[in-house]
PDB file of C-alpha atoms in Angstrom:
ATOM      1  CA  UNK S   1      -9.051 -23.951  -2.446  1.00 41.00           C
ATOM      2  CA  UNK S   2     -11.308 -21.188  -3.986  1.00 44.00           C
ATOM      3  CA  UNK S   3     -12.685 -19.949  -0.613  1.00 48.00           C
ATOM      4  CA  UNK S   4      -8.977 -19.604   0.314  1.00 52.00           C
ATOM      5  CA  UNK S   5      -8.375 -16.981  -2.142  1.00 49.00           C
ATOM      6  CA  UNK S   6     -12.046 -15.433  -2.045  1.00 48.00           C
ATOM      7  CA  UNK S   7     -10.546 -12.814   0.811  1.00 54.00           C
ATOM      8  CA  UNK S   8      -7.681 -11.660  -0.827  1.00 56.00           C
ATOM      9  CA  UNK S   9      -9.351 -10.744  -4.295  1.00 52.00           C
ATOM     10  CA  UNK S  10     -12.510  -9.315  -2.404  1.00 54.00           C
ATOM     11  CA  UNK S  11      -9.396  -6.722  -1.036  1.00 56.00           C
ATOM     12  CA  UNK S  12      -7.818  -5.984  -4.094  1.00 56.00           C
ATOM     13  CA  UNK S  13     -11.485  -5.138  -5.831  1.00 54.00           C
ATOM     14  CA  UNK S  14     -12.173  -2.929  -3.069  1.00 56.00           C
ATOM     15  CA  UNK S  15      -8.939  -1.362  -3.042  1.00 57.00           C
ATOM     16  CA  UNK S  16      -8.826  -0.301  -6.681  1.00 54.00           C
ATOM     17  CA  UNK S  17     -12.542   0.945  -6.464  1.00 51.00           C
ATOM     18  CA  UNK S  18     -11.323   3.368  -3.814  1.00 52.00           C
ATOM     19  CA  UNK S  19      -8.112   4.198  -5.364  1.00 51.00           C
ATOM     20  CA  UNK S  20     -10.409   4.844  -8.522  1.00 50.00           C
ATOM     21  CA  UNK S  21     -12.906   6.733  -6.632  1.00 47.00           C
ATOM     22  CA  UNK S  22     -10.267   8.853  -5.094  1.00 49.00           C
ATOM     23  CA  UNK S  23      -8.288   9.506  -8.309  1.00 47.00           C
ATOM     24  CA  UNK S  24     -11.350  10.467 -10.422  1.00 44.00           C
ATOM     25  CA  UNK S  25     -12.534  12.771  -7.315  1.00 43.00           C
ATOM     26  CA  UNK S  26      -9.168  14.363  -7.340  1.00 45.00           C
ATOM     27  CA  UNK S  27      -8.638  14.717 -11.414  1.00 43.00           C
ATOM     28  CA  UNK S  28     -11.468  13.415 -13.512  1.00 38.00           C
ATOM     29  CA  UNK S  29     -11.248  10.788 -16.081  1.00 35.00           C
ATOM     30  CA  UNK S  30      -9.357   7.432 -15.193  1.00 34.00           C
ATOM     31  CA  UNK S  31      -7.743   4.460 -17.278  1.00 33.00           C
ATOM     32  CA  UNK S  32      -6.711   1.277 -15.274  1.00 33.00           C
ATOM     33  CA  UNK S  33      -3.718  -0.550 -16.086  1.00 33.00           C
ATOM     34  CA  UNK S  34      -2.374  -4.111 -15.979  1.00 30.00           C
ATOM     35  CA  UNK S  35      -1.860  -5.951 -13.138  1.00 30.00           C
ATOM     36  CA  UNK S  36       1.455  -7.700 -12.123  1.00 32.00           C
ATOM     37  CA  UNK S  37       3.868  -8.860  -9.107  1.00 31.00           C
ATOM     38  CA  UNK S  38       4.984 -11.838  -7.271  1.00 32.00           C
ATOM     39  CA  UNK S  39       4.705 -10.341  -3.468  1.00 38.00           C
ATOM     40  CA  UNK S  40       1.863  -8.075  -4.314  1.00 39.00           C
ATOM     41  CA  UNK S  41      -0.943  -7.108  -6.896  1.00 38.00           C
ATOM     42  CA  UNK S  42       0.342  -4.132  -8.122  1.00 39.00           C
ATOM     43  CA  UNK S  43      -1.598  -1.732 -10.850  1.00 41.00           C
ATOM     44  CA  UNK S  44      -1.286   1.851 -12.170  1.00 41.00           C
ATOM     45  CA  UNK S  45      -3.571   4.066 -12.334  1.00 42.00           C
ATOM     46  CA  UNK S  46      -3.472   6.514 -15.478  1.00 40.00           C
ATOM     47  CA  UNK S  47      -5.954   9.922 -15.474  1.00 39.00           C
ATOM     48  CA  UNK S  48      -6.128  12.809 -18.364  1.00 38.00           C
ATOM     49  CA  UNK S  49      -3.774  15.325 -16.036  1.00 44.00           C
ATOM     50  CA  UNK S  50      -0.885  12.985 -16.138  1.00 49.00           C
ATOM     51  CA  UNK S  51      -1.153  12.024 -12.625  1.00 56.00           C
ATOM     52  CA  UNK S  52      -0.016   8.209 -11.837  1.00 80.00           C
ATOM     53  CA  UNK S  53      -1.198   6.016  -8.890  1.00 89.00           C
ATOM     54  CA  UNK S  54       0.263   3.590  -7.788  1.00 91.00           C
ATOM     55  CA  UNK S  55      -1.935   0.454  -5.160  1.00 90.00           C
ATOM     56  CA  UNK S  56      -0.429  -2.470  -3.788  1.00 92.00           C
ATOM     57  CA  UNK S  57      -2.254  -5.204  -1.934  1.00 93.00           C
ATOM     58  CA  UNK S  58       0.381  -7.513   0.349  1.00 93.00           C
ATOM     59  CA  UNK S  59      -1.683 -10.493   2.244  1.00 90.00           C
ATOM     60  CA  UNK S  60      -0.165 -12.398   5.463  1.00 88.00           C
ATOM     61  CA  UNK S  61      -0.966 -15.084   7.355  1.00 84.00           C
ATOM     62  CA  UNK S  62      -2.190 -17.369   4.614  1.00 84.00           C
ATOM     63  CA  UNK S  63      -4.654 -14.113   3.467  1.00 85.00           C
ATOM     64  CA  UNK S  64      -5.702 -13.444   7.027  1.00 88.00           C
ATOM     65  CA  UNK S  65      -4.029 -10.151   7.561  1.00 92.00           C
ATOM     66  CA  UNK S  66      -3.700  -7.457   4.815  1.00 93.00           C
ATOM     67  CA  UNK S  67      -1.149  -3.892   3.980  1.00 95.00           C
ATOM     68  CA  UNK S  68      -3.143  -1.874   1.026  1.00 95.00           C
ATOM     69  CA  UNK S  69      -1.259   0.705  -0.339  1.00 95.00           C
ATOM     70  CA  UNK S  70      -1.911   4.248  -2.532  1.00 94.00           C
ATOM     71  CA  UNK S  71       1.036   5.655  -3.464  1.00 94.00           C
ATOM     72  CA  UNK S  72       0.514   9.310  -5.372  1.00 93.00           C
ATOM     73  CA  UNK S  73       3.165  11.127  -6.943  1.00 92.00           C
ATOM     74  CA  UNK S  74       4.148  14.998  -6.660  1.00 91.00           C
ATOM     75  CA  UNK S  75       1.408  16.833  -8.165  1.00 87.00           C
ATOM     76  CA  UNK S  76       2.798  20.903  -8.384  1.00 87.00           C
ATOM     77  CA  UNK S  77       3.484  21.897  -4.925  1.00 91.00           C
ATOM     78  CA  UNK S  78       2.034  18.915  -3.141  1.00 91.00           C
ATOM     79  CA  UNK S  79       4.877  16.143  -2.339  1.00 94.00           C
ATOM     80  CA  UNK S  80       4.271  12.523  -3.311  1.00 94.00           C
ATOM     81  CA  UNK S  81       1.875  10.757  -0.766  1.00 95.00           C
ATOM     82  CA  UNK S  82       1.235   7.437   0.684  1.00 96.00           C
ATOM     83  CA  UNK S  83      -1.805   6.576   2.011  1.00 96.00           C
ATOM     84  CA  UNK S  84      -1.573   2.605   3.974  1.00 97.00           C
ATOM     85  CA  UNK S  85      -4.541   0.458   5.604  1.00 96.00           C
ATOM     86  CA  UNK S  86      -3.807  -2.469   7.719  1.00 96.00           C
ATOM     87  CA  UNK S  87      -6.408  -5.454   8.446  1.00 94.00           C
ATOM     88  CA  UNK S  88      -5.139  -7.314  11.372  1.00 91.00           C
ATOM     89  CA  UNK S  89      -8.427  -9.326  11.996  1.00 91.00           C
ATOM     90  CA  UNK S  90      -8.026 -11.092  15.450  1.00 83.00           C
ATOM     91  CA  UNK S  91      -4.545  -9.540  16.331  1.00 80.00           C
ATOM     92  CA  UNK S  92      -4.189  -7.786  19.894  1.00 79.00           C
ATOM     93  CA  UNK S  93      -3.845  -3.779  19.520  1.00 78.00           C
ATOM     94  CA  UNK S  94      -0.039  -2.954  18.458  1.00 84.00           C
ATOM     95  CA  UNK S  95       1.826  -0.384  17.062  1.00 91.00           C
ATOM     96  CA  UNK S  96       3.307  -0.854  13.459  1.00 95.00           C
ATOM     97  CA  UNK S  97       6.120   1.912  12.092  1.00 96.00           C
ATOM     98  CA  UNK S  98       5.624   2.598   8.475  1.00 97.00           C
ATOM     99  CA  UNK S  99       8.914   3.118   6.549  1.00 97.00           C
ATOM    100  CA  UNK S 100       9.403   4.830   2.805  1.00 97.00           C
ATOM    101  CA  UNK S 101      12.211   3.019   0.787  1.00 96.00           C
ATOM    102  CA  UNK S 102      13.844   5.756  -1.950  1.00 96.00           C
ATOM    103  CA  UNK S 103      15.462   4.007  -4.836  1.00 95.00           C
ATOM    104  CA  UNK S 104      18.670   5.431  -3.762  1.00 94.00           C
ATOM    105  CA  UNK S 105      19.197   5.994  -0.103  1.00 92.00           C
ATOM    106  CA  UNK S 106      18.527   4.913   3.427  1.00 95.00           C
ATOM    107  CA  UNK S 107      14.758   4.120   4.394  1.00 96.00           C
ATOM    108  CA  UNK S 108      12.841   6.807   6.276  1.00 96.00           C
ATOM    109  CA  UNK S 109      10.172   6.607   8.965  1.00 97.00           C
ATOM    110  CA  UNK S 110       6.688   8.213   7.847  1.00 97.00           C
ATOM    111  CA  UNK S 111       5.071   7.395  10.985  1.00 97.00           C
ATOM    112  CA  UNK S 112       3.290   4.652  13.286  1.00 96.00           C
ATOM    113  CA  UNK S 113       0.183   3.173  12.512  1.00 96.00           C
ATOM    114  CA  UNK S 114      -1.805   2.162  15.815  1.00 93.00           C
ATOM    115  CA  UNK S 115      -4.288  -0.553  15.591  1.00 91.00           C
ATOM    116  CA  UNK S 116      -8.163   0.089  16.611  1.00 87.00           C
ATOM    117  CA  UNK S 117     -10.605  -2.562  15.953  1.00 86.00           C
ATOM    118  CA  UNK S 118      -7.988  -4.951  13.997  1.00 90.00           C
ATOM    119  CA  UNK S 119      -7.069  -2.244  12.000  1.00 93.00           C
ATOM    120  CA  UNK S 120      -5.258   1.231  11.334  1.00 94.00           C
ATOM    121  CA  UNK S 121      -4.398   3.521   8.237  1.00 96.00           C
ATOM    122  CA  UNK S 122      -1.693   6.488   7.778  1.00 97.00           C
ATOM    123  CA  UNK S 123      -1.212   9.406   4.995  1.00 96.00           C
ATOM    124  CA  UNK S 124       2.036  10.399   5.286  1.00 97.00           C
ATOM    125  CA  UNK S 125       3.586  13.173   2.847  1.00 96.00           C
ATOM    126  CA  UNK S 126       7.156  11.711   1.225  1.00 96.00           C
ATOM    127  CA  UNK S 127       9.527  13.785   2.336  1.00 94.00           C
ATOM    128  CA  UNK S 128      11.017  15.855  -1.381  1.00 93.00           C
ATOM    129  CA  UNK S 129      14.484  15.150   0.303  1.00 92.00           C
ATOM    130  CA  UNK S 130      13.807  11.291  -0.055  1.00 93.00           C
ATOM    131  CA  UNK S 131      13.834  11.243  -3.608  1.00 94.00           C
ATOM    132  CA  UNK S 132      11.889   8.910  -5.704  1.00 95.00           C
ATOM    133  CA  UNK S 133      10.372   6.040  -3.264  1.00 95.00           C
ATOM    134  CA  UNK S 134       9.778   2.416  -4.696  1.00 94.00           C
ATOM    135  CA  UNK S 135       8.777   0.671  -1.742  1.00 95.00           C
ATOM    136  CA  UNK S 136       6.985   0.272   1.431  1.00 96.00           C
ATOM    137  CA  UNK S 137       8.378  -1.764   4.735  1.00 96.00           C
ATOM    138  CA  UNK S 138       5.721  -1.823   7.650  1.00 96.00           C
ATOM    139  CA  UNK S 139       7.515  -3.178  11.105  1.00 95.00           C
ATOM    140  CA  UNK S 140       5.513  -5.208  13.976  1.00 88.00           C
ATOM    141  CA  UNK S 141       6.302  -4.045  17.408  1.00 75.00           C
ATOM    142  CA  UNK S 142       9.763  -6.361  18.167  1.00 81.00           C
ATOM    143  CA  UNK S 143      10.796  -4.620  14.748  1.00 85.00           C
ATOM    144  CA  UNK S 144      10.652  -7.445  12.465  1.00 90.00           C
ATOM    145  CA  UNK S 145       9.514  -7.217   8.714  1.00 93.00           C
ATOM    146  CA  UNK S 146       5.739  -7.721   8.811  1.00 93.00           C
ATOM    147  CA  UNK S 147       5.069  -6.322   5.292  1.00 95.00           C
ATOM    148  CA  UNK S 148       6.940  -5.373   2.009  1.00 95.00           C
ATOM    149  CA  UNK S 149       5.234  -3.788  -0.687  1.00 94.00           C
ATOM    150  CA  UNK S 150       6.830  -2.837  -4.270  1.00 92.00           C
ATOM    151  CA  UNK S 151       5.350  -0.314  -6.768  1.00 91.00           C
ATOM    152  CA  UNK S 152       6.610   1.939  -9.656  1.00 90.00           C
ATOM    153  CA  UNK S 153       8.774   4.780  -8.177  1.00 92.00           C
ATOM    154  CA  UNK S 154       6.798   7.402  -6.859  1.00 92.00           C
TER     155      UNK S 154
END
């Protein structure tokens, strides 16, 4: 039972040191916060210019398969951003379309991520137009659901 759950927290460690590393390279000083969700481990990420992070780590396949997420609001001029890695370990290459869910409105497409090596990541700009985005819906290649991921609106 613990080895079956050894994967999954080794991926959510890692993601929140790189989110960390990333946010204190981009603003300085960092404060984590809690850690919550159902679906997904989902944290916020506080630094001293009021910039908020958001990460969510969404397993399938029993913990096989992972969709890590960065989601970084509008900072000035520069448009909220989400930055997506998927682990596909023993999966033939495919193609997986990454869609942005706004609170209020239809879902849009950011992009495709293609898989090299069992794995692929995208940064993707959220379109202003969009509004505030609270989700994240990644599609296999016969367009079914293969990952949802949830976060504070971005």
């Amino acid at each position: 039972l613990r080895r079956r759950w050894l994967r999954p927290l080794m991926v959510a460690a890692a993601v929140v040191v790189v989110l960390a590393a990333a946010v204190a390279a981009r603003a300085g000083a960092l404060r984590l916060g809690r850690t919550q969700g159902r679906t997904s481990a989902l944290s916020q990420v506080k630094v001293t210019n009021q910039l908020a992070a958001r990460t969510a780590v969404v397993w399938a396949d029993h913990g096989r398969s992972t969709c890590q997420l960065v989601a970084f609001p509008p900072s000035g001029s520069e448009p909220a951003r989400l930055v997506i890695h998927l682990e596909e370990p023993g999966e033939p290459p495919d193609a997986y379309q990454v869609f942005a869910v706004p609170v209020h409105g239809p879902q849009i497409l950011l992009g495709t991520i293609t898989l090299s090596g069992s794995e692929g990541s995208l940064d993707a700009a959220i379109p202003p137009s969009a509004g505030k985005v609270n989700a994240v819906r990644v599609t296999g290649g016969r367009g079914t659901t293969r990952y949802w991921a949830t976060f504070a609106a971005v």
